[in-house]
């Protein structure tokens, strides 16, 4: 039992709701439209009654209504938060968000559809900027990725092509050193040249490994579990002793079990770690190289003395192109430790670093057998 | 009897009609790639840039099910997709029922499709502009578990789910299609079902299809809008039953 005053209030409320209200017949004609919505459309409410919903919508909105809204309403009975553009009588568009429900009789017959509409000018503008920003970000990311791939392919090709002239240079230097009569100064220079060629070859190998790793092929391994690993480590140490005779390198090898690994890669790893110790360690403190098998793992430690690695730098050691504070002449590309880490990962192993005032130690640990074999 | 949904919805739009034929036919329902519960990973923008890509899928489904002399019922753009499939795989479909078909939506010289080129562009712009508004309501409901979409389906039934980006490309493929030259090639027994009032496929377009498909029959439904399979399912069911 509502009072006339309350009824009047309710009618007034519907007319002047702070949102648009619309009811539609089952065939999509306007049964009722409130004053708020008619005002938005700059039209007269009575003129709109009986017209098709299409008259109130932009062209895109009409098609969206027919292909999406109407079917969803029939299937679900309601639809929430649908974006539509209303068509004003002056031809302008008004973005709105619509909620709609179907009123159905007890037997399921469609009686009418009720639609509430909310202005969404700001929201649509905001969404537009979001979509634009995403499109731009996607394009930028894609271009950047293409650039990066191209750059890495370039590095790979350049590195590969540099090998041939360098091999010729290496052969020539060796031939002069072995066969030609040289002054003492000439002998000294040719030895230094041979070292430089060796270092250049190592840099190229690092660059190629890096490019391969980045281009998705990863570091490939040729594993062999039978051959002993000890002589490989000893050979690496000897090469460095020859190149840096002033440095003391102490080795302790206890490799008692077979290690299923790529010997050349482990040699590369050991060589990079020991060369690092030579470059960064205090010259008066001996470098210690230990290799052992223990608890199903192969463990290689390389330690040196001298100033510790700052904690901030430790986190980035294994990143490509990371270079510590060293003299300019000693600078490499900063790929050595990155490749060490890639070789460790390829073997299912890990790299750890401990650095204090007393000692800086790099520890490589890997399972003795290929874990992928065991799982099969 | 294979039912194919049109642009904007998924196989659910055929539920009411398909049910009526389950007793007499083996009923096949499917979602086009990008709609409903389809595998969005199977979407290939190049393949689905024209209706041929969708027609190839229909043929693939028909071959997988070993269909011969089947009945194809296609709504809206899928009416034309079915027509193309019937030409690609002769013998697969003996009967073709086209509900609200259009071989070309855009007007061209004397041909009246009902749309202008600018209007289709406006529609595509609308779909792009309302990306978020539509994706919220239409995107497939996957309840935070993309690896197990079936969980999402069990939790909340989502009708007419459409990937917004694919929907936009489907709209482009649909509304810029021109398959008028394919109509005379259709040899299946064809029924054109036309709504009285339909802004997407107006009666003059339905009559054009009827005139171009050799030996076709034409029935005007007392229904409005573009989806009589939802607004007047009993009329659609009766018309199909009278034909097959």
PDB file of C-alpha atoms in Angstrom, chain A residues 76-370:
ATOM      1  CA  UNK A  76      22.035 -15.610 -20.112  1.00  0.00           C
ATOM      2  CA  UNK A  77      19.066 -13.361 -19.289  1.00  0.00           C
ATOM      3  CA  UNK A  78      21.495 -10.585 -18.354  1.00  0.00           C
ATOM      4  CA  UNK A  79      24.615  -8.811 -19.539  1.00  0.00           C
ATOM      5  CA  UNK A  80      26.886  -6.569 -17.474  1.00  0.00           C
ATOM      6  CA  UNK A  81      29.319  -3.793 -18.315  1.00  0.00           C
ATOM      7  CA  UNK A  82      29.046  -3.722 -22.069  1.00  0.00           C
ATOM      8  CA  UNK A  83      30.592  -0.763 -23.863  1.00  0.00           C
ATOM      9  CA  UNK A  84      28.316   0.989 -26.378  1.00  0.00           C
ATOM     10  CA  UNK A  85      28.305   4.284 -28.238  1.00  0.00           C
ATOM     11  CA  UNK A  86      25.015   6.182 -28.215  1.00  0.00           C
ATOM     12  CA  UNK A  87      24.134   8.317 -31.206  1.00  0.00           C
ATOM     13  CA  UNK A  88      22.980  11.803 -30.262  1.00  0.00           C
ATOM     14  CA  UNK A  89      20.394  13.626 -32.339  1.00  0.00           C
ATOM     15  CA  UNK A  90      23.166  15.996 -33.514  1.00  0.00           C
ATOM     16  CA  UNK A  91      25.161  13.004 -34.837  1.00  0.00           C
ATOM     17  CA  UNK A  92      27.720  13.027 -32.000  1.00  0.00           C
ATOM     18  CA  UNK A  93      28.619   9.863 -30.123  1.00  0.00           C
ATOM     19  CA  UNK A  94      28.380   9.323 -26.402  1.00  0.00           C
ATOM     20  CA  UNK A  95      30.323   6.396 -24.928  1.00  0.00           C
ATOM     21  CA  UNK A  96      28.378   4.505 -22.268  1.00  0.00           C
ATOM     22  CA  UNK A  97      28.577   1.328 -20.234  1.00  0.00           C
ATOM     23  CA  UNK A  98      25.370  -0.694 -20.230  1.00  0.00           C
ATOM     24  CA  UNK A  99      23.870  -3.342 -17.988  1.00  0.00           C
ATOM     25  CA  UNK A 100      20.789  -5.186 -19.238  1.00  0.00           C
ATOM     26  CA  UNK A 101      18.367  -7.823 -17.969  1.00  0.00           C
ATOM     27  CA  UNK A 102      15.516  -9.660 -19.626  1.00  0.00           C
ATOM     28  CA  UNK A 103      12.210  -9.737 -17.829  1.00  0.00           C
ATOM     29  CA  UNK A 104      10.612 -13.111 -18.511  1.00  0.00           C
ATOM     30  CA  UNK A 105       7.143 -14.461 -17.746  1.00  0.00           C
ATOM     31  CA  UNK A 106       6.690 -17.599 -15.656  1.00  0.00           C
ATOM     32  CA  UNK A 107       6.649 -19.731 -18.814  1.00  0.00           C
ATOM     33  CA  UNK A 108       9.959 -18.215 -19.920  1.00  0.00           C
ATOM     34  CA  UNK A 109       8.454 -15.905 -22.539  1.00  0.00           C
ATOM     35  CA  UNK A 110      10.484 -12.765 -23.098  1.00  0.00           C
ATOM     36  CA  UNK A 111       8.404  -9.827 -21.808  1.00  0.00           C
ATOM     37  CA  UNK A 112      10.822  -6.924 -22.066  1.00  0.00           C
ATOM     38  CA  UNK A 113      14.462  -5.952 -21.674  1.00  0.00           C
ATOM     39  CA  UNK A 114      15.608  -3.389 -19.135  1.00  0.00           C
ATOM     40  CA  UNK A 115      18.780  -1.436 -19.799  1.00  0.00           C
ATOM     41  CA  UNK A 116      20.649   0.977 -17.526  1.00  0.00           C
ATOM     42  CA  UNK A 117      23.355   3.136 -19.048  1.00  0.00           C
ATOM     43  CA  UNK A 118      26.208   5.046 -17.450  1.00  0.00           C
ATOM     44  CA  UNK A 119      28.289   7.726 -19.115  1.00  0.00           C
ATOM     45  CA  UNK A 120      31.799   6.489 -19.761  1.00  0.00           C
ATOM     46  CA  UNK A 121      33.499   9.378 -21.553  1.00  0.00           C
ATOM     47  CA  UNK A 122      36.434   9.566 -19.142  1.00  0.00           C
ATOM     48  CA  UNK A 123      36.689   5.827 -18.771  1.00  0.00           C
ATOM     49  CA  UNK A 124      36.733   5.309 -22.539  1.00  0.00           C
ATOM     50  CA  UNK A 125      39.402   7.980 -22.981  1.00  0.00           C
ATOM     51  CA  UNK A 126      41.453   6.282 -20.270  1.00  0.00           C
ATOM     52  CA  UNK A 127      40.991   2.856 -21.862  1.00  0.00           C
ATOM     53  CA  UNK A 128      41.966   4.282 -25.205  1.00  0.00           C
ATOM     54  CA  UNK A 129      45.247   5.579 -23.776  1.00  0.00           C
ATOM     55  CA  UNK A 130      45.852   2.207 -22.106  1.00  0.00           C
ATOM     56  CA  UNK A 131      45.310   0.355 -25.376  1.00  0.00           C
ATOM     57  CA  UNK A 132      47.494   2.857 -27.251  1.00  0.00           C
ATOM     58  CA  UNK A 133      50.233   2.543 -24.639  1.00  0.00           C
ATOM     59  CA  UNK A 134      50.119  -1.231 -24.859  1.00  0.00           C
ATOM     60  CA  UNK A 135      50.248  -1.192 -28.656  1.00  0.00           C
ATOM     61  CA  UNK A 136      53.270   1.142 -28.528  1.00  0.00           C
ATOM     62  CA  UNK A 137      55.006  -0.927 -25.848  1.00  0.00           C
ATOM     63  CA  UNK A 138      54.445  -4.121 -27.851  1.00  0.00           C
ATOM     64  CA  UNK A 139      55.841  -2.526 -31.001  1.00  0.00           C
ATOM     65  CA  UNK A 140      58.862  -1.176 -29.116  1.00  0.00           C
ATOM     66  CA  UNK A 141      59.537  -4.520 -27.436  1.00  0.00           C
ATOM     67  CA  UNK A 142      59.247  -6.341 -30.733  1.00  0.00           C
ATOM     68  CA  UNK A 143      61.627  -3.907 -32.488  1.00  0.00           C
ATOM     69  CA  UNK A 144      64.079  -4.171 -29.607  1.00  0.00           C
ATOM     70  CA  UNK A 145      63.971  -7.949 -29.747  1.00  0.00           C
ATOM     71  CA  UNK A 146      64.587  -7.911 -33.507  1.00  0.00           C
ATOM     72  CA  UNK A 147      67.529  -5.546 -32.983  1.00  0.00           C
ATOM     73  CA  UNK A 148      68.980  -7.765 -30.277  1.00  0.00           C
ATOM     74  CA  UNK A 149      68.731 -10.889 -32.429  1.00  0.00           C
ATOM     75  CA  UNK A 150      70.325  -9.094 -35.362  1.00  0.00           C
ATOM     76  CA  UNK A 151      73.130  -7.781 -33.142  1.00  0.00           C
ATOM     77  CA  UNK A 152      73.829 -11.229 -31.748  1.00  0.00           C
ATOM     78  CA  UNK A 153      73.770 -12.799 -35.198  1.00  0.00           C
ATOM     79  CA  UNK A 154      76.234 -10.133 -36.298  1.00  0.00           C
ATOM     80  CA  UNK A 155      78.499 -10.932 -33.363  1.00  0.00           C
ATOM     81  CA  UNK A 156      78.330 -14.644 -34.181  1.00  0.00           C
ATOM     82  CA  UNK A 157      79.197 -14.124 -37.848  1.00  0.00           C
ATOM     83  CA  UNK A 158      81.947 -11.610 -37.119  1.00  0.00           C
ATOM     84  CA  UNK A 159      83.470 -13.861 -34.449  1.00  0.00           C
ATOM     85  CA  UNK A 160      83.391 -16.829 -36.765  1.00  0.00           C
ATOM     86  CA  UNK A 161      84.947 -14.957 -39.667  1.00  0.00           C
ATOM     87  CA  UNK A 162      87.711 -13.485 -37.477  1.00  0.00           C
ATOM     88  CA  UNK A 163      88.959 -16.993 -36.706  1.00  0.00           C
ATOM     89  CA  UNK A 164      90.507 -17.560 -40.137  1.00  0.00           C
ATOM     90  CA  UNK A 165      92.807 -14.494 -40.309  1.00  0.00           C
ATOM     91  CA  UNK A 166      93.710 -15.117 -36.675  1.00  0.00           C
ATOM     92  CA  UNK A 167      94.644 -18.742 -37.430  1.00  0.00           C
ATOM     93  CA  UNK A 168      96.881 -17.502 -40.260  1.00  0.00           C
ATOM     94  CA  UNK A 169      98.486 -14.985 -37.916  1.00  0.00           C
ATOM     95  CA  UNK A 170      99.017 -17.694 -35.286  1.00  0.00           C
ATOM     96  CA  UNK A 171     100.676 -20.027 -37.836  1.00  0.00           C
ATOM     97  CA  UNK A 172     102.918 -17.200 -39.093  1.00  0.00           C
ATOM     98  CA  UNK A 173     104.017 -16.168 -35.594  1.00  0.00           C
ATOM     99  CA  UNK A 174     104.802 -19.788 -34.714  1.00  0.00           C
ATOM    100  CA  UNK A 175     106.756 -20.287 -37.913  1.00  0.00           C
ATOM    101  CA  UNK A 176     108.864 -17.157 -37.276  1.00  0.00           C
ATOM    102  CA  UNK A 177     109.441 -18.212 -33.652  1.00  0.00           C
ATOM    103  CA  UNK A 178     110.447 -21.754 -34.599  1.00  0.00           C
ATOM    104  CA  UNK A 179     112.479 -21.250 -37.774  1.00  0.00           C
ATOM    105  CA  UNK A 180     113.801 -17.708 -38.028  1.00  0.00           C
ATOM    106  CA  UNK A 181     116.916 -16.355 -36.429  1.00  0.00           C
ATOM    107  CA  UNK A 182     115.884 -13.466 -34.226  1.00  0.00           C
ATOM    108  CA  UNK A 183     117.580 -10.900 -32.027  1.00  0.00           C
ATOM    109  CA  UNK A 184     116.784 -11.059 -28.317  1.00  0.00           C
ATOM    110  CA  UNK A 185     114.340  -8.194 -28.765  1.00  0.00           C
ATOM    111  CA  UNK A 186     112.746 -10.000 -31.744  1.00  0.00           C
ATOM    112  CA  UNK A 187     112.454 -13.208 -29.681  1.00  0.00           C
ATOM    113  CA  UNK A 188     110.767 -11.241 -26.850  1.00  0.00           C
ATOM    114  CA  UNK A 189     108.358  -9.547 -29.240  1.00  0.00           C
ATOM    115  CA  UNK A 190     107.397 -12.751 -31.034  1.00  0.00           C
ATOM    116  CA  UNK A 191     106.637 -14.446 -27.667  1.00  0.00           C
ATOM    117  CA  UNK A 192     104.413 -11.510 -26.666  1.00  0.00           C
ATOM    118  CA  UNK A 193     102.719 -11.633 -30.074  1.00  0.00           C
ATOM    119  CA  UNK A 194     101.999 -15.340 -29.671  1.00  0.00           C
ATOM    120  CA  UNK A 195     100.378 -14.614 -26.273  1.00  0.00           C
ATOM    121  CA  UNK A 196      98.288 -11.826 -27.771  1.00  0.00           C
ATOM    122  CA  UNK A 197      97.114 -14.062 -30.597  1.00  0.00           C
ATOM    123  CA  UNK A 198      96.174 -16.709 -28.014  1.00  0.00           C
ATOM    124  CA  UNK A 199      94.239 -14.168 -25.980  1.00  0.00           C
ATOM    125  CA  UNK A 200      92.447 -12.876 -29.085  1.00  0.00           C
ATOM    126  CA  UNK A 201      91.479 -16.443 -30.015  1.00  0.00           C
ATOM    127  CA  UNK A 202      90.080 -16.975 -26.520  1.00  0.00           C
ATOM    128  CA  UNK A 203      88.068 -13.742 -26.721  1.00  0.00           C
ATOM    129  CA  UNK A 204      86.593 -14.858 -30.031  1.00  0.00           C
ATOM    130  CA  UNK A 205      85.680 -18.241 -28.565  1.00  0.00           C
ATOM    131  CA  UNK A 206      83.969 -16.475 -25.664  1.00  0.00           C
ATOM    132  CA  UNK A 207      82.056 -14.177 -27.987  1.00  0.00           C
ATOM    133  CA  UNK A 208      80.923 -17.118 -30.101  1.00  0.00           C
ATOM    134  CA  UNK A 209      79.819 -19.089 -27.042  1.00  0.00           C
ATOM    135  CA  UNK A 210      77.972 -16.055 -25.784  1.00  0.00           C
ATOM    136  CA  UNK A 211      76.202 -15.485 -29.099  1.00  0.00           C
ATOM    137  CA  UNK A 212      75.287 -19.177 -29.353  1.00  0.00           C
ATOM    138  CA  UNK A 213      73.895 -19.124 -25.829  1.00  0.00           C
ATOM    139  CA  UNK A 214      71.859 -15.979 -26.528  1.00  0.00           C
ATOM    140  CA  UNK A 215      70.575 -17.183 -29.868  1.00  0.00           C
ATOM    141  CA  UNK A 216      68.872 -20.036 -28.109  1.00  0.00           C
ATOM    142  CA  UNK A 217      71.124 -22.958 -28.989  1.00  0.00           C
ATOM    143  CA  UNK A 218      72.803 -22.916 -25.573  1.00  0.00           C
ATOM    144  CA  UNK A 219      76.246 -24.335 -25.021  1.00  0.00           C
ATOM    145  CA  UNK A 220      76.462 -27.745 -26.627  1.00  0.00           C
ATOM    146  CA  UNK A 221      78.348 -30.552 -24.911  1.00  0.00           C
ATOM    147  CA  UNK A 222      80.242 -33.590 -26.154  1.00  0.00           C
ATOM    148  CA  UNK A 223      80.253 -35.701 -23.035  1.00  0.00           C
ATOM    149  CA  UNK A 224      82.669 -38.486 -22.284  1.00  0.00           C
ATOM    150  CA  UNK A 225      82.642 -40.372 -18.980  1.00  0.00           C
ATOM    151  CA  UNK A 226      85.618 -42.686 -19.633  1.00  0.00           C
ATOM    152  CA  UNK A 227      88.683 -40.502 -20.211  1.00  0.00           C
ATOM    153  CA  UNK A 228      90.419 -39.252 -17.049  1.00  0.00           C
ATOM    154  CA  UNK A 229      89.836 -35.591 -16.227  1.00  0.00           C
ATOM    155  CA  UNK A 230      92.957 -34.967 -14.084  1.00  0.00           C
ATOM    156  CA  UNK A 231      95.406 -34.541 -17.009  1.00  0.00           C
ATOM    157  CA  UNK A 232      93.031 -32.010 -18.597  1.00  0.00           C
ATOM    158  CA  UNK A 233      93.153 -29.790 -15.497  1.00  0.00           C
ATOM    159  CA  UNK A 234      96.927 -30.227 -15.211  1.00  0.00           C
ATOM    160  CA  UNK A 235      97.409 -29.164 -18.813  1.00  0.00           C
ATOM    161  CA  UNK A 236      95.336 -26.017 -18.278  1.00  0.00           C
ATOM    162  CA  UNK A 237      97.396 -25.129 -15.182  1.00  0.00           C
ATOM    163  CA  UNK A 238     100.638 -25.725 -17.061  1.00  0.00           C
ATOM    164  CA  UNK A 239      99.625 -23.460 -19.925  1.00  0.00           C
ATOM    165  CA  UNK A 240      98.922 -20.645 -17.478  1.00  0.00           C
ATOM    166  CA  UNK A 241     102.211 -21.300 -15.635  1.00  0.00           C
ATOM    167  CA  UNK A 242     104.033 -20.899 -18.950  1.00  0.00           C
ATOM    168  CA  UNK A 243     102.202 -17.658 -19.752  1.00  0.00           C
ATOM    169  CA  UNK A 244     102.597 -16.233 -16.219  1.00  0.00           C
ATOM    170  CA  UNK A 245     105.775 -17.806 -14.829  1.00  0.00           C
ATOM    171  CA  UNK A 246     105.922 -15.238 -12.005  1.00  0.00           C
ATOM    172  CA  UNK A 247     102.730 -16.624 -10.371  1.00  0.00           C
ATOM    173  CA  UNK A 248     102.705 -19.594  -8.002  1.00  0.00           C
ATOM    174  CA  UNK A 249      99.862 -22.075  -8.672  1.00  0.00           C
ATOM    175  CA  UNK A 250      99.356 -24.962  -6.221  1.00  0.00           C
ATOM    176  CA  UNK A 251      97.252 -27.907  -7.433  1.00  0.00           C
ATOM    177  CA  UNK A 252      95.669 -30.757  -5.474  1.00  0.00           C
ATOM    178  CA  UNK A 253      93.822 -33.256  -7.634  1.00  0.00           C
ATOM    179  CA  UNK A 254      91.810 -36.195  -6.231  1.00  0.00           C
ATOM    180  CA  UNK A 255      89.539 -37.245  -9.093  1.00  0.00           C
ATOM    181  CA  UNK A 256      88.843 -40.847  -8.153  1.00  0.00           C
ATOM    182  CA  UNK A 257      85.659 -41.499 -10.090  1.00  0.00           C
ATOM    183  CA  UNK A 258      84.669 -41.061 -13.708  1.00  0.00           C
ATOM    184  CA  UNK A 259      83.162 -37.669 -14.563  1.00  0.00           C
ATOM    185  CA  UNK A 260      80.641 -37.580 -17.391  1.00  0.00           C
ATOM    186  CA  UNK A 261      81.541 -34.204 -18.891  1.00  0.00           C
ATOM    187  CA  UNK A 262      82.740 -32.344 -21.954  1.00  0.00           C
ATOM    188  CA  UNK A 263      86.528 -32.255 -21.386  1.00  0.00           C
ATOM    189  CA  UNK A 264      87.202 -29.274 -23.637  1.00  0.00           C
ATOM    190  CA  UNK A 265      84.437 -27.288 -21.902  1.00  0.00           C
ATOM    191  CA  UNK A 266      85.690 -28.144 -18.409  1.00  0.00           C
ATOM    192  CA  UNK A 267      89.175 -27.095 -19.565  1.00  0.00           C
ATOM    193  CA  UNK A 268      87.671 -23.818 -20.802  1.00  0.00           C
ATOM    194  CA  UNK A 269      85.902 -23.329 -17.455  1.00  0.00           C
ATOM    195  CA  UNK A 270      89.068 -24.059 -15.457  1.00  0.00           C
ATOM    196  CA  UNK A 271      91.168 -21.869 -17.740  1.00  0.00           C
ATOM    197  CA  UNK A 272      88.777 -18.924 -17.372  1.00  0.00           C
ATOM    198  CA  UNK A 273      88.679 -19.269 -13.567  1.00  0.00           C
ATOM    199  CA  UNK A 274      92.479 -19.581 -13.194  1.00  0.00           C
ATOM    200  CA  UNK A 275      93.143 -16.719 -15.630  1.00  0.00           C
ATOM    201  CA  UNK A 276      90.714 -14.599 -13.558  1.00  0.00           C
ATOM    202  CA  UNK A 277      92.642 -15.467 -10.392  1.00  0.00           C
ATOM    203  CA  UNK A 278      95.867 -14.386 -12.110  1.00  0.00           C
ATOM    204  CA  UNK A 279      94.321 -11.084 -13.208  1.00  0.00           C
ATOM    205  CA  UNK A 280      92.491 -10.158  -9.999  1.00  0.00           C
ATOM    206  CA  UNK A 281      94.362 -11.971  -7.193  1.00  0.00           C
ATOM    207  CA  UNK A 282      97.157 -10.489  -5.104  1.00  0.00           C
ATOM    208  CA  UNK A 283     100.423 -11.427  -6.938  1.00  0.00           C
ATOM    209  CA  UNK A 284     102.265 -12.407  -3.748  1.00  0.00           C
ATOM    210  CA  UNK A 285      99.642 -14.972  -2.680  1.00  0.00           C
ATOM    211  CA  UNK A 286      99.621 -18.393  -4.353  1.00  0.00           C
ATOM    212  CA  UNK A 287      96.608 -19.478  -6.440  1.00  0.00           C
ATOM    213  CA  UNK A 288      95.146 -22.791  -5.320  1.00  0.00           C
ATOM    214  CA  UNK A 289      93.419 -25.167  -7.729  1.00  0.00           C
ATOM    215  CA  UNK A 290      91.740 -28.237  -6.262  1.00  0.00           C
ATOM    216  CA  UNK A 291      89.636 -30.843  -8.029  1.00  0.00           C
ATOM    217  CA  UNK A 292      87.947 -33.814  -6.385  1.00  0.00           C
ATOM    218  CA  UNK A 293      85.054 -36.221  -6.618  1.00  0.00           C
ATOM    219  CA  UNK A 294      82.890 -36.351  -3.531  1.00  0.00           C
ATOM    220  CA  UNK A 295      79.324 -37.491  -2.742  1.00  0.00           C
ATOM    221  CA  UNK A 296      78.377 -38.119  -6.356  1.00  0.00           C
ATOM    222  CA  UNK A 297      79.716 -34.731  -7.468  1.00  0.00           C
ATOM    223  CA  UNK A 298      82.771 -33.372  -9.204  1.00  0.00           C
ATOM    224  CA  UNK A 299      84.026 -30.233  -7.455  1.00  0.00           C
ATOM    225  CA  UNK A 300      86.565 -27.756  -8.801  1.00  0.00           C
ATOM    226  CA  UNK A 301      87.790 -24.872  -6.589  1.00  0.00           C
ATOM    227  CA  UNK A 302      89.986 -21.994  -7.672  1.00  0.00           C
ATOM    228  CA  UNK A 303      91.068 -19.563  -4.945  1.00  0.00           C
ATOM    229  CA  UNK A 304      93.226 -16.497  -4.736  1.00  0.00           C
ATOM    230  CA  UNK A 305      94.066 -13.814  -2.188  1.00  0.00           C
ATOM    231  CA  UNK A 306      93.740 -10.058  -2.388  1.00  0.00           C
ATOM    232  CA  UNK A 307      90.915  -7.555  -2.106  1.00  0.00           C
ATOM    233  CA  UNK A 308      87.494  -9.227  -1.863  1.00  0.00           C
ATOM    234  CA  UNK A 309      84.844  -8.817  -4.534  1.00  0.00           C
ATOM    235  CA  UNK A 310      82.445  -6.096  -3.320  1.00  0.00           C
ATOM    236  CA  UNK A 311      79.051  -7.618  -2.338  1.00  0.00           C
ATOM    237  CA  UNK A 312      77.244  -5.450  -4.921  1.00  0.00           C
ATOM    238  CA  UNK A 313      79.441  -6.793  -7.704  1.00  0.00           C
ATOM    239  CA  UNK A 314      79.024 -10.419  -6.564  1.00  0.00           C
ATOM    240  CA  UNK A 315      75.415 -10.533  -7.700  1.00  0.00           C
ATOM    241  CA  UNK A 316      76.392  -9.490 -11.225  1.00  0.00           C
ATOM    242  CA  UNK A 317      79.568 -11.537 -11.664  1.00  0.00           C
ATOM    243  CA  UNK A 318      77.949 -14.070 -13.976  1.00  0.00           C
ATOM    244  CA  UNK A 319      76.115 -11.512 -16.095  1.00  0.00           C
ATOM    245  CA  UNK A 320      77.451 -10.980 -19.611  1.00  0.00           C
ATOM    246  CA  UNK A 321      79.616  -7.910 -20.160  1.00  0.00           C
ATOM    247  CA  UNK A 322      80.291  -7.512 -16.429  1.00  0.00           C
ATOM    248  CA  UNK A 323      83.752  -6.200 -15.744  1.00  0.00           C
ATOM    249  CA  UNK A 324      85.371  -5.686 -12.363  1.00  0.00           C
ATOM    250  CA  UNK A 325      87.591  -2.717 -11.523  1.00  0.00           C
ATOM    251  CA  UNK A 326      90.833  -3.687 -13.233  1.00  0.00           C
ATOM    252  CA  UNK A 327      93.517  -1.898 -15.139  1.00  0.00           C
ATOM    253  CA  UNK A 328      92.461  -0.935 -18.621  1.00  0.00           C
ATOM    254  CA  UNK A 329      95.054  -3.170 -20.243  1.00  0.00           C
ATOM    255  CA  UNK A 330      93.568  -6.187 -18.488  1.00  0.00           C
ATOM    256  CA  UNK A 331      90.020  -5.583 -19.564  1.00  0.00           C
ATOM    257  CA  UNK A 332      88.316  -8.295 -21.548  1.00  0.00           C
ATOM    258  CA  UNK A 333      84.760  -8.295 -22.819  1.00  0.00           C
ATOM    259  CA  UNK A 334      83.420  -9.461 -19.480  1.00  0.00           C
ATOM    260  CA  UNK A 335      82.189 -12.727 -20.923  1.00  0.00           C
ATOM    261  CA  UNK A 336      84.540 -15.132 -19.117  1.00  0.00           C
ATOM    262  CA  UNK A 337      82.477 -15.764 -15.990  1.00  0.00           C
ATOM    263  CA  UNK A 338      79.237 -15.667 -17.942  1.00  0.00           C
ATOM    264  CA  UNK A 339      80.515 -18.542 -20.084  1.00  0.00           C
ATOM    265  CA  UNK A 340      81.866 -20.362 -17.026  1.00  0.00           C
ATOM    266  CA  UNK A 341      78.364 -20.228 -15.604  1.00  0.00           C
ATOM    267  CA  UNK A 342      76.793 -21.370 -18.895  1.00  0.00           C
ATOM    268  CA  UNK A 343      79.170 -24.349 -19.032  1.00  0.00           C
ATOM    269  CA  UNK A 344      78.279 -25.192 -15.413  1.00  0.00           C
ATOM    270  CA  UNK A 345      74.545 -25.014 -16.219  1.00  0.00           C
ATOM    271  CA  UNK A 346      74.969 -27.142 -19.345  1.00  0.00           C
ATOM    272  CA  UNK A 347      76.487 -29.857 -17.143  1.00  0.00           C
ATOM    273  CA  UNK A 348      73.594 -29.623 -14.671  1.00  0.00           C
ATOM    274  CA  UNK A 349      76.034 -28.014 -12.239  1.00  0.00           C
ATOM    275  CA  UNK A 350      76.355 -24.767 -10.280  1.00  0.00           C
ATOM    276  CA  UNK A 351      78.874 -21.973  -9.698  1.00  0.00           C
ATOM    277  CA  UNK A 352      79.356 -20.459  -6.261  1.00  0.00           C
ATOM    278  CA  UNK A 353      81.573 -17.655  -5.140  1.00  0.00           C
ATOM    279  CA  UNK A 354      82.954 -16.960  -1.675  1.00  0.00           C
ATOM    280  CA  UNK A 355      84.908 -13.749  -1.166  1.00  0.00           C
ATOM    281  CA  UNK A 356      86.379 -12.349   2.035  1.00  0.00           C
ATOM    282  CA  UNK A 357      89.502 -10.411   3.027  1.00  0.00           C
ATOM    283  CA  UNK A 358      91.292 -13.745   3.429  1.00  0.00           C
ATOM    284  CA  UNK A 359      90.280 -15.564   0.265  1.00  0.00           C
ATOM    285  CA  UNK A 360      88.250 -15.365  -2.939  1.00  0.00           C
ATOM    286  CA  UNK A 361      87.080 -18.773  -4.083  1.00  0.00           C
ATOM    287  CA  UNK A 362      85.068 -19.917  -7.102  1.00  0.00           C
ATOM    288  CA  UNK A 363      83.504 -23.361  -6.667  1.00  0.00           C
ATOM    289  CA  UNK A 364      82.141 -25.385  -9.590  1.00  0.00           C
ATOM    290  CA  UNK A 365      80.082 -28.433  -8.684  1.00  0.00           C
ATOM    291  CA  UNK A 366      78.387 -30.911 -11.036  1.00  0.00           C
ATOM    292  CA  UNK A 367      76.845 -34.382 -10.731  1.00  0.00           C
ATOM    293  CA  UNK A 368      79.179 -37.176 -11.876  1.00  0.00           C
ATOM    294  CA  UNK A 369      76.576 -38.583 -14.268  1.00  0.00           C
ATOM    295  CA  UNK A 370      74.144 -36.903 -16.606  1.00  0.00           C
TER     296      UNK A 370
END
